[in-house]
Short mmCIF file of C-alpha atoms in Angstrom, two decimals:
data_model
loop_
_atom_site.label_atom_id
_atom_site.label_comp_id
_atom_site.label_asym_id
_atom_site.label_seq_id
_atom_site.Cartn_x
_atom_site.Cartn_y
_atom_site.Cartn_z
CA UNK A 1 279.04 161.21 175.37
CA UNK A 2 275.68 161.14 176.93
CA UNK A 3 272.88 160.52 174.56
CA UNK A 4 270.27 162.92 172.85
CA UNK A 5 267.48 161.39 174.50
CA UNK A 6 268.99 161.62 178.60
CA UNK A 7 270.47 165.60 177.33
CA UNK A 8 266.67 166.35 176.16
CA UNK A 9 265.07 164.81 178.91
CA UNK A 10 267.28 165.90 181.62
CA UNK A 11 266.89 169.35 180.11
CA UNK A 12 263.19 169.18 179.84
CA UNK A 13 263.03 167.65 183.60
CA UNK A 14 265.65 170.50 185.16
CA UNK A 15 262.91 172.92 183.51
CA UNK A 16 260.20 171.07 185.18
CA UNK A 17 261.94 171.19 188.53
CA UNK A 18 262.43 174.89 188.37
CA UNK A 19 258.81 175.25 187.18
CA UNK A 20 257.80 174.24 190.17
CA UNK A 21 260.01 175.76 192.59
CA UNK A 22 258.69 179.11 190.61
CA UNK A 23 255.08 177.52 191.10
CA UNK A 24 255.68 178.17 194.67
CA UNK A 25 257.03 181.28 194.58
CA UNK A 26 254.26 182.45 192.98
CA UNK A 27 251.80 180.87 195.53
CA UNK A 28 253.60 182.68 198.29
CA UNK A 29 253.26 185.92 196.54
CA UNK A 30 249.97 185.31 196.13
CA UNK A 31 249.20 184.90 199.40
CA UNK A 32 251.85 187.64 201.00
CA UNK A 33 249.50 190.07 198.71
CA UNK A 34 246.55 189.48 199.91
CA UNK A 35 248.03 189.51 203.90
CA UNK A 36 250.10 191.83 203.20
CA UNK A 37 248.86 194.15 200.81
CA UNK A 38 251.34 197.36 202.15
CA UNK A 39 254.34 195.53 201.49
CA UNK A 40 256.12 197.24 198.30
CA UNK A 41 258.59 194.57 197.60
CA UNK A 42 255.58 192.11 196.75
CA UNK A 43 253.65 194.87 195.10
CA UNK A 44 256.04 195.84 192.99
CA UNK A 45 257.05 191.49 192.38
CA UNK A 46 252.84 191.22 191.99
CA UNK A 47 252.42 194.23 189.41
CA UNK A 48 255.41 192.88 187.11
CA UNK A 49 253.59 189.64 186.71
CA UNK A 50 250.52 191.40 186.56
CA UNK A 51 251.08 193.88 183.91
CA UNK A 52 252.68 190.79 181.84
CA UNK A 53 251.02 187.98 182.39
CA UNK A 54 250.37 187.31 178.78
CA UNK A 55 253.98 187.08 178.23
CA UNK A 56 254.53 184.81 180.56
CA UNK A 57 251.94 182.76 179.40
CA UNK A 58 252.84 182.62 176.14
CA UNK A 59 256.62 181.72 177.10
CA UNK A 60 255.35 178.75 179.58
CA UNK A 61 253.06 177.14 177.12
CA UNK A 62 255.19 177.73 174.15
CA UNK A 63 258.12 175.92 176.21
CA UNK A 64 255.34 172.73 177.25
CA UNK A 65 254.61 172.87 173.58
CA UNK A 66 257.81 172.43 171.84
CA UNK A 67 258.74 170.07 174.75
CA UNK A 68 256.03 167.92 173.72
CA UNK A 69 256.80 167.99 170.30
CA UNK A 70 260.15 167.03 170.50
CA UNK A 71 259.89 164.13 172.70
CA UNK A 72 257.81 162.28 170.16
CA UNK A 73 259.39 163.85 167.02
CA UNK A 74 262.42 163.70 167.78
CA UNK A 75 262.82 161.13 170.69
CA UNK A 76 259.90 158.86 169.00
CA UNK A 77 258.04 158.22 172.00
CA UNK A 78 254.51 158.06 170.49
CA UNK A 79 251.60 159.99 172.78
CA UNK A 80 249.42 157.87 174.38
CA UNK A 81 245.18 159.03 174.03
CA UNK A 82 245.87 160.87 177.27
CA UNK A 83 248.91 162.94 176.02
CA UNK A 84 247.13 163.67 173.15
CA UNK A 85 244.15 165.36 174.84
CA UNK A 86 246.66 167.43 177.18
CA UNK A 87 247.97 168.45 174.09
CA UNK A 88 244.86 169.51 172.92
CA UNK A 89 244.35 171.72 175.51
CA UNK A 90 248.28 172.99 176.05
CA UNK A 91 248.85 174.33 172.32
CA UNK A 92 245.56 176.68 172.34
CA UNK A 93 246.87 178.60 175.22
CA UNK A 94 249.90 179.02 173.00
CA UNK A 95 248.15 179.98 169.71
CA UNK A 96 245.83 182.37 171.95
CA UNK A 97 248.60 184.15 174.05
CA UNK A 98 250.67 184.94 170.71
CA UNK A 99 247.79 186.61 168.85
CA UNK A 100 246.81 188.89 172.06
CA UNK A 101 250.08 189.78 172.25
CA UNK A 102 250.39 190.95 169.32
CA UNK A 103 246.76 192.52 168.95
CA UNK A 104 247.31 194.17 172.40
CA UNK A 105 244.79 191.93 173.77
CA UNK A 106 243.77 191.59 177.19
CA UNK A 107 241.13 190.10 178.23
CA UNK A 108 242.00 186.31 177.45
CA UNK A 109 242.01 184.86 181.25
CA UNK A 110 238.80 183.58 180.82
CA UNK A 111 240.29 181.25 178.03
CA UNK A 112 243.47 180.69 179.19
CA UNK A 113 241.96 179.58 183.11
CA UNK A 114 239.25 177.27 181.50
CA UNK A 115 241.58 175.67 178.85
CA UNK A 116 244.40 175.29 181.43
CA UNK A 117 242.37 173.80 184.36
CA UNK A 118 240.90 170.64 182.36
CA UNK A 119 244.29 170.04 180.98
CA UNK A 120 245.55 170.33 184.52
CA UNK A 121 242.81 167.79 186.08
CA UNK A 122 243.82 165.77 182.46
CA UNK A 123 247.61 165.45 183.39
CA UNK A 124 246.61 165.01 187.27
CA UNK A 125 244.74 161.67 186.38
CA UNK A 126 247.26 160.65 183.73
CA UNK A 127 250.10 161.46 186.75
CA UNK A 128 247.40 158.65 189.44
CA UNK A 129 247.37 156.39 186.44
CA UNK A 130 251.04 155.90 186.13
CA UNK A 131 251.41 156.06 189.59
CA UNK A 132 248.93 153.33 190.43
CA UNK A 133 248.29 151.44 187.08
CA UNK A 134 246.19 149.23 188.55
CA UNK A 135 243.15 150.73 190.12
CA UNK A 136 242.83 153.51 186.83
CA UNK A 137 242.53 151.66 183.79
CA UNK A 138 243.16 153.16 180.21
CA UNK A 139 244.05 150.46 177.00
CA UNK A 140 245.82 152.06 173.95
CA UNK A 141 246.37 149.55 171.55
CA UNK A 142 249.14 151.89 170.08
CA UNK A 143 250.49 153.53 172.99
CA UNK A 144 249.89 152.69 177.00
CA UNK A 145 248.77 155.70 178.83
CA UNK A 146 250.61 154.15 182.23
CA UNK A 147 253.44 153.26 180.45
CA UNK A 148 256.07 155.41 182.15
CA UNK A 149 258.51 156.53 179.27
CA UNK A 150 261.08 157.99 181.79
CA UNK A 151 261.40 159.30 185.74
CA UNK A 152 263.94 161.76 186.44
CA UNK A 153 264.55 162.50 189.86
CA UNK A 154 261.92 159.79 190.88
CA UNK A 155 258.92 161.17 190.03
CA UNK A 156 259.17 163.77 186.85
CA UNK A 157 257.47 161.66 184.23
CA UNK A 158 255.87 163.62 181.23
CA UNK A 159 252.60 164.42 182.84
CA UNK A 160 254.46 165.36 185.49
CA UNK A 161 255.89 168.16 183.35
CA UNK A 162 252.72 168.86 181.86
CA UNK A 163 251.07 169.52 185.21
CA UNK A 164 253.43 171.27 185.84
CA UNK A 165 253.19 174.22 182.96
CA UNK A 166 249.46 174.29 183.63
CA UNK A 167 249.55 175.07 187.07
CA UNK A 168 252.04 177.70 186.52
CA UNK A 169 249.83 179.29 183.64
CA UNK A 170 247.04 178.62 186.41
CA UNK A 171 248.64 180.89 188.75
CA UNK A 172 250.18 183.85 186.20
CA UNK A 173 246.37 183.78 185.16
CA UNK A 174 245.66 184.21 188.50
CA UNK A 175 247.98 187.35 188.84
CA UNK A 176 246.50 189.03 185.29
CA UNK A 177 244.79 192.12 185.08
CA UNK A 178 242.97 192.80 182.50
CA UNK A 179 242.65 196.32 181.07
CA UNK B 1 235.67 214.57 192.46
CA UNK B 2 235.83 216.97 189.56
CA UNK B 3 233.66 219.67 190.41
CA UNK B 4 236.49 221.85 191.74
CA UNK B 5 238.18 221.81 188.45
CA UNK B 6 238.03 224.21 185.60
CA UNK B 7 237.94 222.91 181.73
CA UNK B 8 240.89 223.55 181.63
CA UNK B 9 242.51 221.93 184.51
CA UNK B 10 240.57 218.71 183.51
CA UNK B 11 241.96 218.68 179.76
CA UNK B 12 245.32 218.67 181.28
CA UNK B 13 244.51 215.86 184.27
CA UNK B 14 243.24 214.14 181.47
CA UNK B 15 246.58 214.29 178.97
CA UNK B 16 248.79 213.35 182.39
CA UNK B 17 246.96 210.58 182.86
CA UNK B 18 247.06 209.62 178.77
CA UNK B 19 250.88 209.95 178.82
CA UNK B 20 251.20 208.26 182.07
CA UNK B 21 249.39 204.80 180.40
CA UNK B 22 251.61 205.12 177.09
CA UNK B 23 254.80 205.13 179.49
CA UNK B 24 253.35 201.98 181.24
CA UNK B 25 252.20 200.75 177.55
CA UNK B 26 255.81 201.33 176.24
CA UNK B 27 257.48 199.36 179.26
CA UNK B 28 254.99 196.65 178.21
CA UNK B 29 255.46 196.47 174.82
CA UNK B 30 259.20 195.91 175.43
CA UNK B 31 258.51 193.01 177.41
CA UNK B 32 256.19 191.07 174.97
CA UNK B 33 258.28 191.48 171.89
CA UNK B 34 260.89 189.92 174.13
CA UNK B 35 258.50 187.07 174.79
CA UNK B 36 257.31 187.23 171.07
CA UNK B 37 260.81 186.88 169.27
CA UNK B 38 261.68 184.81 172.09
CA UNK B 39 258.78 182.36 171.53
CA UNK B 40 259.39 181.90 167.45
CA UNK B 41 262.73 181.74 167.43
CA UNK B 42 261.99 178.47 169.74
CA UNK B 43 259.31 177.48 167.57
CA UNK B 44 261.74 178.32 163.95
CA UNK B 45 264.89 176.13 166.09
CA UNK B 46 262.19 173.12 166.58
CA UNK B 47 260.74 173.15 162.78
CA UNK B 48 264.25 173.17 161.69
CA UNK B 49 265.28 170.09 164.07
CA UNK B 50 262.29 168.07 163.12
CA UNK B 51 262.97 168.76 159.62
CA UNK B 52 266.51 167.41 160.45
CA UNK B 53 265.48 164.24 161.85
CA UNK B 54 263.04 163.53 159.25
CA UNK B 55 266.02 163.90 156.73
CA UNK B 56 267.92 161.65 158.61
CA UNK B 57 265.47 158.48 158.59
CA UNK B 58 264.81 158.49 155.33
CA UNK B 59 268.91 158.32 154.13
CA UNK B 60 269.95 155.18 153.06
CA UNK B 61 271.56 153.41 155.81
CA UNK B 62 274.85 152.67 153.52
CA UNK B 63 276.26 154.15 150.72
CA UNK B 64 274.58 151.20 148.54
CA UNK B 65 271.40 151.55 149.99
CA UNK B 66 272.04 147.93 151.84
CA UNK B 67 271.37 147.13 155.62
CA UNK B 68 274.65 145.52 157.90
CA UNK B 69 273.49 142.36 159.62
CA UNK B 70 276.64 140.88 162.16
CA UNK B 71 273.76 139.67 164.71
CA UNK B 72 272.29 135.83 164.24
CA UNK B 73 268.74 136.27 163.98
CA UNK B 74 266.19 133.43 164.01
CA UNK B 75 266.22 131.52 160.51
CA UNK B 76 262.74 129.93 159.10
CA UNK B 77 262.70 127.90 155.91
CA UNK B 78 260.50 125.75 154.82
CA UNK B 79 261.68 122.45 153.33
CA UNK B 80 264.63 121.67 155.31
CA UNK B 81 266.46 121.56 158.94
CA UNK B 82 266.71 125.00 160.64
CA UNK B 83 270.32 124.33 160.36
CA UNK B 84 270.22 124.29 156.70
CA UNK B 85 268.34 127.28 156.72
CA UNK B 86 271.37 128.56 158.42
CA UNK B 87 273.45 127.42 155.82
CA UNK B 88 271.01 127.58 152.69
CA UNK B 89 272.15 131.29 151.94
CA UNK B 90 275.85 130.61 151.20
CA UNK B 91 275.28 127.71 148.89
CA UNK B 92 272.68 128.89 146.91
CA UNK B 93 272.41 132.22 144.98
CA UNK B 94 268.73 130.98 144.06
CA UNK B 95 267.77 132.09 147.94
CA UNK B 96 266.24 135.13 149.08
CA UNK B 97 266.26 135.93 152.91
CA UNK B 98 264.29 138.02 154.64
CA UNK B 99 264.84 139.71 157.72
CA UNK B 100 262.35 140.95 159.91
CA UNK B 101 262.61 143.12 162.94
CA UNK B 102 259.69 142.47 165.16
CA UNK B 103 258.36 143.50 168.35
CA UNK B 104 255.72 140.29 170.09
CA UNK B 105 253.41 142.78 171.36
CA UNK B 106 252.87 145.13 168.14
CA UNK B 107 249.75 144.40 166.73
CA UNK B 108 251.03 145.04 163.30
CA UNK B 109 253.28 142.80 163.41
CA UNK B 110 250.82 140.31 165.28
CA UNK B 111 248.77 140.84 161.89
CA UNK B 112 252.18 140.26 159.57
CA UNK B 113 253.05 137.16 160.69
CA UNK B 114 250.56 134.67 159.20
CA UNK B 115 251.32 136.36 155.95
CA UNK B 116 254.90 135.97 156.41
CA UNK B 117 254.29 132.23 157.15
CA UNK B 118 252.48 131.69 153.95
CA UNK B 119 254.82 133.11 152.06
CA UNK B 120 257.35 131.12 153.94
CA UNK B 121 255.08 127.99 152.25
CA UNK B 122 254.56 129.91 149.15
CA UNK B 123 257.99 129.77 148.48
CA UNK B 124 259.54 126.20 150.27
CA UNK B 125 263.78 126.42 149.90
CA UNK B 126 263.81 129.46 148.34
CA UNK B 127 262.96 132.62 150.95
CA UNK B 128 264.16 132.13 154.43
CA UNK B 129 263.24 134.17 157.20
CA UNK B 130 265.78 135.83 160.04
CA UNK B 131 263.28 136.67 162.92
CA UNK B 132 265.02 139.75 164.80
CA UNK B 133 264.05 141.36 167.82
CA UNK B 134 263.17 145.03 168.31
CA UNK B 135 261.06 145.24 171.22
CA UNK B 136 259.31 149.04 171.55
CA UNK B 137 259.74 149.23 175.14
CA UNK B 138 258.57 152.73 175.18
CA UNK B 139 254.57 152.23 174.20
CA UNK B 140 255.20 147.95 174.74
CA UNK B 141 255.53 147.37 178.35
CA UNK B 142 255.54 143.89 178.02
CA UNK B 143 257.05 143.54 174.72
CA UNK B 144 261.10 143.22 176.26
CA UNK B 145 259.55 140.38 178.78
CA UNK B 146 258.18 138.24 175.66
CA UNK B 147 260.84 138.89 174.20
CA UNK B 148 263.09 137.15 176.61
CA UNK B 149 260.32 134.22 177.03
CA UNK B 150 260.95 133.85 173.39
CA UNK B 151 264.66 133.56 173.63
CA UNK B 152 264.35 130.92 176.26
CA UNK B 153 262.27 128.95 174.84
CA UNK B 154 264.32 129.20 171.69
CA UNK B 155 267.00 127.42 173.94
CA UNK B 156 264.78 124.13 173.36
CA UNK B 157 264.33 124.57 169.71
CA UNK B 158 260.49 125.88 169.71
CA UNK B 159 261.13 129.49 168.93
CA UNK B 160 258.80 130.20 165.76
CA UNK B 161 255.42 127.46 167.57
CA UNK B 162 256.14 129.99 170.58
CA UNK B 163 256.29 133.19 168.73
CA UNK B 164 253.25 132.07 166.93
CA UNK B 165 251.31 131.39 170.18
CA UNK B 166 252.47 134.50 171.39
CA UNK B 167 250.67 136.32 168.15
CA UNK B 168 247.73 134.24 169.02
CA UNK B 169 247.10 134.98 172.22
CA UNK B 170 248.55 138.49 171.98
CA UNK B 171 245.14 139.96 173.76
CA UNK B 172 245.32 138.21 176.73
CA UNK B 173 249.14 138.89 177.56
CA UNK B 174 249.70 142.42 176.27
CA UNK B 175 248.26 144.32 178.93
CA UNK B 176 248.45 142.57 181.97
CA UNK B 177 250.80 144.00 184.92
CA UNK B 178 252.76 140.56 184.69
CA UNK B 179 252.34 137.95 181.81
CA UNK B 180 255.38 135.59 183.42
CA UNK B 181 252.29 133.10 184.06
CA UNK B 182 251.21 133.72 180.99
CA UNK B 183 254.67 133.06 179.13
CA UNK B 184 254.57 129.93 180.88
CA UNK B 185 251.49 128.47 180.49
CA UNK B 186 252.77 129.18 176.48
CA UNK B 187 255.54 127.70 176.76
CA UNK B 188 254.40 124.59 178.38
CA UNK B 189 252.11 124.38 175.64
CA UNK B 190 254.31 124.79 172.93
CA UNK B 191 255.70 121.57 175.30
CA UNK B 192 259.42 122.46 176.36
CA UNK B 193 260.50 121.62 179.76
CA UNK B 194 259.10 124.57 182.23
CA UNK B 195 261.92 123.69 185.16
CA UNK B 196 264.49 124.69 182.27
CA UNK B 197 262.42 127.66 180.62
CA UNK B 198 261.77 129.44 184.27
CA UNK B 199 266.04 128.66 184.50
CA UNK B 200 266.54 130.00 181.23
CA UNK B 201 264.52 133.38 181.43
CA UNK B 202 267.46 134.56 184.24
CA UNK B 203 269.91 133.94 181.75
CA UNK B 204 271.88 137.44 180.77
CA UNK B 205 273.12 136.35 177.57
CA UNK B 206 269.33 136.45 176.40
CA UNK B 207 269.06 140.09 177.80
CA UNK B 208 272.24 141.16 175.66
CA UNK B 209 271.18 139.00 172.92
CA UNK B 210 267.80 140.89 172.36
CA UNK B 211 269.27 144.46 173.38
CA UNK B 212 272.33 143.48 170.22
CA UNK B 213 269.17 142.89 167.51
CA UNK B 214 267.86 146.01 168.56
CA UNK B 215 270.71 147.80 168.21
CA UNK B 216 271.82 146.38 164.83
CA UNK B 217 268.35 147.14 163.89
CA UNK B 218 268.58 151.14 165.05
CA UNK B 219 271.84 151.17 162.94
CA UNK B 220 269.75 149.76 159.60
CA UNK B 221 267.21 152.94 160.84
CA UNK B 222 264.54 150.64 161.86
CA UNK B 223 262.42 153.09 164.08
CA UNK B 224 259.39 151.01 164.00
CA UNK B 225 257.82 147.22 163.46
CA UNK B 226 257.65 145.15 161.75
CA UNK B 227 260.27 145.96 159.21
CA UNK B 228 261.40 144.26 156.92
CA UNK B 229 264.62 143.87 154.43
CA UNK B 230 264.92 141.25 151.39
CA UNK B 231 267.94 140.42 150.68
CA UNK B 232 269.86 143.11 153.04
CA UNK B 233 267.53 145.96 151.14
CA UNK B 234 264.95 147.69 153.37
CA UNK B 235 261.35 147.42 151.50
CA UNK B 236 258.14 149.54 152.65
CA UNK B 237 255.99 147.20 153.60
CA UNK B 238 253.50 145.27 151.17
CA UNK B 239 249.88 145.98 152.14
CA UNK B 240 249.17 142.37 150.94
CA UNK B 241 249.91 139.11 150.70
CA UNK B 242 249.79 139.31 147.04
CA UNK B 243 252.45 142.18 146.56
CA UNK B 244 254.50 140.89 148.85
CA UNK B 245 254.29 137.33 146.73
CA UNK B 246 255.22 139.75 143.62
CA UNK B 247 258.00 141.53 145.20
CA UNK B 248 259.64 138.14 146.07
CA UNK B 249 258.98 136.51 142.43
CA UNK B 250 260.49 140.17 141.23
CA UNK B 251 263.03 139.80 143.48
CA UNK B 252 263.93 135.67 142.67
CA UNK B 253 263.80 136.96 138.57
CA UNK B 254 266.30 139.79 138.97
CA UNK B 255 268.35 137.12 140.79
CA UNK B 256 268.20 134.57 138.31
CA UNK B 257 268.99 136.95 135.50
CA UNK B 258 271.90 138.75 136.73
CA UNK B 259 273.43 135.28 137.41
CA UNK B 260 274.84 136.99 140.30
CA UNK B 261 273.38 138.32 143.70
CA UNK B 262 273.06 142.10 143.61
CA UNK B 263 274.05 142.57 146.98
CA UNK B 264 276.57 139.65 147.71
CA UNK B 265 278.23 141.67 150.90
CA UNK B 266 274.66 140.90 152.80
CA UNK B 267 273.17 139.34 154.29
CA UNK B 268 274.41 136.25 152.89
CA UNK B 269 277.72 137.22 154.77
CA UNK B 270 275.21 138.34 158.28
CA UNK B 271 274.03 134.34 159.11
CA UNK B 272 277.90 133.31 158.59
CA UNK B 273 279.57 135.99 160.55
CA UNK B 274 280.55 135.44 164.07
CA UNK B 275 277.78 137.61 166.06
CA UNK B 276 280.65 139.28 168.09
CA UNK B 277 280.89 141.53 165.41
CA UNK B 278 278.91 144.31 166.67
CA UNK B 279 277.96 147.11 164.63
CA UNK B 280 280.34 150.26 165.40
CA UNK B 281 277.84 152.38 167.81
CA UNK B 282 278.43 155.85 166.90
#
């Protein structure tokens, strides 16, 4: 019977890897709309994201949140200083996408955008500092940022992931109008 | 773009367009109490699990609250041969041992193990130490390669000077890329033959040797270092030298008293049994 930790992780990292094919996707629509603004299939694709972009917010960083959470509460892998300010900026989003939900709120890209981008330029230098350990430097006496805990598929470490949810609440941002 | 329109015609535009929103608004809403129940039911399933695990750590290992040790550790005494530390336990209900899973590069246990050595002197043929392994290879990169240094140096007979050195100079080894030249410089300091230590370090016994402490020591619930168990019971650890002194004179009383060992299935039995034994892995 295969562990808790490899089910978790190869859950969390199967979740990752179809984050980012869907990261794609949504670049391509992206793009298609703007070259292609007649074209109804994309329209219509474009306006379902659009009109629920908080939603899918709030699902994406509620997923990177609990993610989190369980690797080092229930897997014990303590959070290095790095992981820890990723976090900081990952479980706002969360907190702020519930309550405008619920408060019919709309107007929260502003938030979401700034909050997600310096967690995203946080994970991409935690991602070069695993990656190349010796030319970025970070000490933890606790626990070693470059320390990699795990690498599924090669590369899917847990900045990886985290990069991973921010650029996709990057890009539903992107698509959110705001009433 | 009005002026064509009467009152009236503009009151209805007007309600078209209202009800036309509240349809979109409806289709909406749909959606993000999907994402909303969605999102705490999640949230409700991970309290619950943490709760779980928390619950879990803090059960006593056995039903008697005592810790199963089949693996050899590393035995300390003061006041006689390391083999009659070995040996000490079984012939003499007046001795207390005291195991201690440890990981080289953990700087609390760095800071734990001058204390344990004076108790080790504060009490000379009575408390013996088992030194176990539990390296935290997760947040200790290096801690699985000391580790190994350790065991292969232990192959020579210098296991606690090397450990000790290791403590010492745990700043300059902990976060290098690769401390093998620093393991070796140690170890020809603590002076055992470096042609045989480099030899030794390949050795896969050590490897399975290290990986079978930390795995009896997951099965006693150790999650973190150092921890410790007297006498085959897991104790939080002291803050201080001097409650850990008056846990062991506690301890040694009790003993003494009862005229019998509480415990006498561990872990007087763990330094005699045959370390093929493993603990069943479940």
């Amino acid at each position: 019977m295969p562990s808790l930790n490899s089910t978790v992780i190869n859950f969390l990292s199967t979740i990752t890897l179809l984050g980012q094919i869907l990261a794609s996707g949504l670049i391509i629509i992206l793009i298609l709309n703007k070259t292609d603004p007649k074209n109804k299939v994309i329209k219509k694709v474009f306006n379902i994201i659009s009109e629920n972009y908080i939603s899918f917010i709030l699902i994406i960083s509620a997923i990177a949140t609990i993610g989190s959470l369980t690797l080092s509460e229930i897997l014990n892998f303590s959070p290095c200083k790095l992981c820890w300010y990723q976090r900081i900026f990952m479980y706002p989003i969360a907190v702020i996408s519930f309550i405008a939900l619920i408060f019919n709120e709309s107007r929260i890209k502003k938030y979401i955008l700034s909050l997600s981008i310096i967690g995203l330029l946080i994970a991409g230098y935690h991602i070069l500092l695993q990656f190349l350990p010796n030319i970025f430097e970070c000490s933890d006496e606790v626990a070693k940022c470059s320390a990699v805990q795990f690498a599924s598929y090669g590369y899917i470490t847990i900045p990886v992931m985290a990069f991973t949810a921010f650029l996709l609440i990057i890009l539903v941002s992107l698509f959110g109008r705001e009433k | 773009m009005s002026e064509g329109l009467t009152k009236k015609q503009m009151k209805d535009l007007r309600k078209l367009e209202k009800m036309q929103s509240k349809n979109l608004e409806q289709k909406n809403s749909n959606m993000k109490w999907i994402a909303i129940a969605i999102v705490s039911a999640l949230f409700l399933a991970m309290f619950i699990a943490i709760i779980a695990v928390a619950k879990n750590k803090n059960k006593p290992v056995t039903s008697d609250g005592s810790a199963k040790f089949a693996q050899n550790g590393h035995d300390k005494m003061i006041g006689v041969t390391s083999t009659e530390a070995t040996n000490s336990a079984k012939d003499s209900k007046q001795t207390l041992t005291l195991v201690e899973y440890a990981d080289l590069q953990c700087p609390a246990c760095r800071s734990y193990s001058p204390i344990v050595n004076q108790l080790l002197e504060a009490f000379p043929g009575q408390l013996k130490l088992t030194f176990k392994n539990f390296p935290l290879t997760n947040i200790h990169p290096n801690a699985m390669d000391a580790a190994i240094a350790a065991e292969a140096v232990n192959k020579q007979g210098k296991f606690f000077e090397y450990i000790d050195l290791l403590y010492e100079k745990q700043g300059e080894w902990a976060a290098l890329p690769n401390p093998d030249d620093k393991f070796a410089s140690y170890a020809k300091e603590v002076g055992v033959d470096t042609a045989k230590f480099t030899e030794d370090l390949k050795d896969p016994e050590i490897k399975k040797l290290i990986d079978d402490h930390r795995n009896e020591g997951i099965e006693n619930g150790v999650s973190g270092t150092p921890t410790f168990f007297l006498n085959g019971e897991r104790i939080n650890t002291p803050p201080s030298i001097e409650e850990f002194k008056k846990l062991i004179v506690d301890t040694l009383s009790k003993n003494n008293n009862s005229g019998k060992l509480k415990s006498t299935q561990s872990p007087q039995n763990a330094v005699t049994t045959a370390p093929d034994q493993l603990p069943l892995q479940q």
